[in-house]
CSV table of C-alpha atoms in Angstrom, one decimal:
chain,number,residue,atom,x,y,z
A,15,MET,CA,49.5,-66.7,157.5
A,16,SER,CA,47.0,-65.4,154.9
A,17,ALA,CA,43.6,-64.5,156.3
A,18,LEU,CA,42.2,-66.9,153.6
A,19,PHE,CA,43.5,-69.8,155.5
A,20,SER,CA,42.5,-68.6,159.0
A,21,PRO,CA,39.4,-70.0,160.8
A,22,TYR,CA,36.1,-68.1,160.4
A,23,SER,CA,32.7,-68.5,162.0
A,24,LEU,CA,29.3,-68.1,160.5
A,25,GLY,CA,27.2,-67.8,163.7
A,26,ASP,CA,27.8,-71.1,165.5
A,27,LEU,CA,29.3,-72.8,162.5
A,28,ALA,CA,33.1,-72.8,162.8
A,29,LEU,CA,35.0,-73.1,159.5
A,30,PRO,CA,38.6,-74.2,159.3
A,31,ASN,CA,39.3,-71.6,156.6
A,32,ARG,CA,37.6,-68.9,154.6
A,33,ILE,CA,37.4,-70.9,151.3
A,34,VAL,CA,33.8,-71.5,150.3
A,35,ILE,CA,32.8,-73.6,147.3
A,36,ALA,CA,29.9,-71.8,145.8
A,37,PRO,CA,26.7,-73.6,144.7
A,38,MET,CA,26.9,-74.9,141.1
A,39,CYS,CA,23.7,-76.0,139.4
A,40,GLN,CA,24.4,-79.6,138.1
A,41,TYR,CA,21.1,-80.4,136.3
A,42,SER,CA,21.7,-84.0,137.2
A,43,ALA,CA,18.8,-85.0,139.6
A,44,ASP,CA,16.2,-87.6,138.4
A,45,ALA,CA,12.9,-86.4,137.1
A,46,GLU,CA,11.5,-86.2,140.6
A,47,GLY,CA,14.3,-84.0,141.9
A,48,ARG,CA,16.1,-86.8,143.7
A,49,ALA,CA,19.9,-86.7,144.1
A,50,THR,CA,21.7,-89.3,142.0
A,51,ASP,CA,25.0,-91.1,141.9
A,52,TRP,CA,26.3,-88.0,140.1
A,53,HIS,CA,25.8,-86.0,143.3
A,54,THR,CA,27.8,-88.5,145.3
A,55,ILE,CA,30.7,-88.2,142.9
A,56,HIS,CA,30.5,-84.4,142.4
A,57,LEU,CA,30.1,-83.5,146.0
A,58,GLY,CA,32.4,-86.2,147.2
A,59,GLN,CA,35.4,-84.9,145.2
A,60,LEU,CA,34.7,-81.3,146.2
A,61,ALA,CA,34.4,-82.3,149.9
A,62,LEU,CA,38.0,-83.6,149.7
A,63,SER,CA,39.4,-80.3,148.4
A,64,GLY,CA,40.2,-78.7,151.8
A,65,ALA,CA,37.8,-75.8,151.4
A,66,GLY,CA,36.1,-74.5,154.6
A,67,LEU,CA,32.5,-75.0,153.4
A,68,LEU,CA,30.8,-76.6,150.5
A,69,ILE,CA,27.4,-75.2,149.4
A,70,LEU,CA,25.2,-77.6,147.4
A,71,GLU,CA,23.5,-76.4,144.2
A,72,ALA,CA,20.3,-74.4,144.1
A,73,THR,CA,17.8,-76.9,145.5
A,74,ALA,CA,14.2,-76.4,144.7
A,75,VAL,CA,11.6,-76.2,147.4
A,76,GLU,CA,8.7,-77.3,145.1
A,77,PRO,CA,8.6,-79.0,141.7
A,78,GLN,CA,7.2,-75.9,140.0
A,79,GLY,CA,10.2,-73.9,141.4
A,80,ARG,CA,12.9,-75.9,139.5
A,81,ILE,CA,15.0,-74.1,136.9
A,82,SER,CA,15.1,-77.3,134.8
A,83,PRO,CA,13.4,-80.7,134.9
A,84,ALA,CA,16.7,-82.1,136.2
A,85,ASP,CA,17.1,-79.8,139.2
A,86,LEU,CA,17.7,-81.1,142.7
A,87,GLY,CA,14.8,-80.8,145.0
A,88,LEU,CA,14.1,-81.0,148.7
A,89,TRP,CA,10.2,-80.8,148.5
A,90,SER,CA,9.5,-84.4,149.5
A,91,GLU,CA,10.5,-87.2,151.9
A,92,ALA,CA,11.9,-89.0,148.8
A,93,ASN,CA,14.1,-86.1,147.9
A,94,GLU,CA,15.3,-85.9,151.6
A,95,ALA,CA,16.1,-89.6,151.6
A,96,ALA,CA,18.0,-89.5,148.4
A,97,LEU,CA,20.1,-86.4,149.4
A,98,GLY,CA,20.6,-87.9,152.8
A,99,ARG,CA,22.2,-91.0,151.3
A,100,VAL,CA,24.5,-88.8,149.2
A,101,LEU,CA,25.5,-86.8,152.3
A,102,ASP,CA,26.1,-90.0,154.3
A,103,SER,CA,28.5,-91.2,151.6
A,104,VAL,CA,30.3,-87.9,151.5
A,105,ARG,CA,30.7,-87.7,155.3
A,106,LYS,CA,32.4,-91.1,155.4
A,107,TYR,CA,35.4,-89.4,153.9
A,108,SER,CA,35.2,-85.7,154.7
A,109,SER,CA,34.2,-83.7,157.7
A,110,MET,CA,33.8,-80.5,155.7
A,111,PRO,CA,30.7,-78.5,156.7
A,112,LEU,CA,28.0,-78.8,154.1
A,113,ALA,CA,25.4,-76.1,153.3
A,114,VAL,CA,22.5,-76.0,150.8
A,115,GLN,CA,21.0,-73.1,148.8
A,116,LEU,CA,17.3,-73.5,148.9
A,117,ALA,CA,15.6,-71.9,145.8
A,118,HIS,CA,12.5,-71.2,143.8
A,119,ALA,CA,13.2,-70.1,140.2
A,120,GLY,CA,9.9,-68.2,139.8
A,121,ARG,CA,9.7,-66.8,136.3
A,122,LYS,CA,13.0,-68.4,135.3
A,123,ALA,CA,11.6,-71.9,136.0
A,124,SER,CA,10.8,-74.6,133.4
A,125,SER,CA,13.9,-74.0,131.3
A,126,ALA,CA,16.2,-76.4,129.5
A,127,ALA,CA,19.6,-77.1,130.9
A,128,PRO,CA,22.2,-74.6,129.6
A,129,TRP,CA,23.8,-77.1,127.3
A,130,ASP,CA,20.3,-77.7,125.8
A,131,GLY,CA,19.9,-74.0,125.1
A,132,GLY,CA,18.6,-72.8,128.4
A,133,GLN,CA,15.3,-71.6,126.9
A,134,LEU,CA,11.9,-71.9,128.5
A,135,LEU,CA,10.4,-75.3,127.9
A,136,PRO,CA,6.8,-75.5,126.7
A,137,PRO,CA,4.6,-78.1,128.3
A,138,ALA,CA,4.9,-80.3,125.1
A,139,ALA,CA,8.7,-80.5,125.8
A,140,GLY,CA,8.4,-81.3,129.5
A,141,GLY,CA,8.0,-77.8,130.8
A,142,TRP,CA,5.3,-76.5,133.2
A,143,PRO,CA,3.5,-73.2,133.9
A,144,THR,CA,5.6,-70.8,135.9
A,145,VAL,CA,4.6,-68.6,138.9
A,146,ALA,CA,6.1,-65.4,140.2
A,147,PRO,CA,5.3,-62.5,142.4
A,148,SER,CA,4.1,-60.6,139.3
A,149,ALA,CA,2.9,-61.6,135.8
A,150,LEU,CA,6.1,-60.2,134.1
A,151,PRO,CA,7.9,-62.7,131.9
A,152,TYR,CA,11.6,-63.3,132.3
A,153,LEU,CA,12.1,-62.4,128.6
A,154,PRO,CA,9.7,-60.4,126.5
A,155,SER,CA,9.4,-63.3,124.0
A,156,GLU,CA,8.3,-65.8,126.8
A,157,PRO,CA,4.8,-66.3,128.2
A,158,ALA,CA,4.1,-64.4,131.4
A,159,PRO,CA,4.1,-66.4,134.7
A,160,GLN,CA,1.0,-66.7,136.8
A,161,ALA,CA,1.1,-63.9,139.4
A,162,LEU,CA,1.0,-65.4,142.8
A,163,ASP,CA,-1.7,-64.2,145.2
A,164,ALA,CA,-1.3,-64.0,149.0
A,165,ALA,CA,-2.2,-67.7,149.3
A,166,GLY,CA,0.4,-68.7,146.6
A,167,LEU,CA,3.1,-66.6,148.3
A,168,ALA,CA,2.3,-68.2,151.6
A,169,ARG,CA,2.5,-71.7,150.0
A,170,ILE,CA,6.0,-71.0,148.7
A,171,ARG,CA,7.1,-69.5,152.0
A,172,ASP,CA,5.9,-72.7,153.7
A,173,ALA,CA,7.7,-74.8,151.1
A,174,PHE,CA,10.9,-73.0,152.0
A,175,ALA,CA,10.3,-73.8,155.7
A,176,ASP,CA,9.5,-77.4,155.0
A,177,ALA,CA,12.7,-77.8,152.9
A,178,ALA,CA,14.7,-76.2,155.7
A,179,ARG,CA,13.3,-78.7,158.1
A,180,ARG,CA,14.3,-81.5,155.7
A,181,ALA,CA,17.8,-80.0,155.3
A,182,ALA,CA,18.2,-80.0,159.1
A,183,ARG,CA,17.0,-83.6,159.5
A,184,ILE,CA,19.7,-84.8,157.1
A,185,GLY,CA,22.3,-82.8,158.9
A,186,LEU,CA,23.1,-80.0,156.6
A,187,ASP,CA,25.2,-77.5,158.6
A,188,CYS,CA,24.0,-74.3,157.0
A,189,ILE,CA,21.1,-73.1,154.9
A,190,GLU,CA,21.2,-70.3,152.3
């Protein structure tokens, strides 16, 4: 038998095989970062594939850390509840382990979806000021992000921890 189809463990998480569905940004959450019916359909069909692990898309830990205005979030109880409903639906039909990729886009935040050009969105078009560890813009033609100070870095660290707790409460098996 190919090693690809043999069991594998990630710490205490036992996978039935070594096939992992990588995270794919869907840009399909509502304006508040809540999972939608799209997520139920998308994740549901992937969870029936026979892969060993499904990793959800990059999921923002705070609104300002979204890549686009339609990014999935896990920064609030409303986000947690919406994603929890999606996962409950998926789990009715699949026992595949589910993981989440927690993310903060930093200087790459506030961008249009790729099919809308992927460029930085100005505030007049629904964008927001970006933050990053330094004031270096993603592209030379874009405005510089606000450089985070120690308090800003701590706020984002805490947002990751809060999102990880939300992920655990809705039963995600793994956090990236």
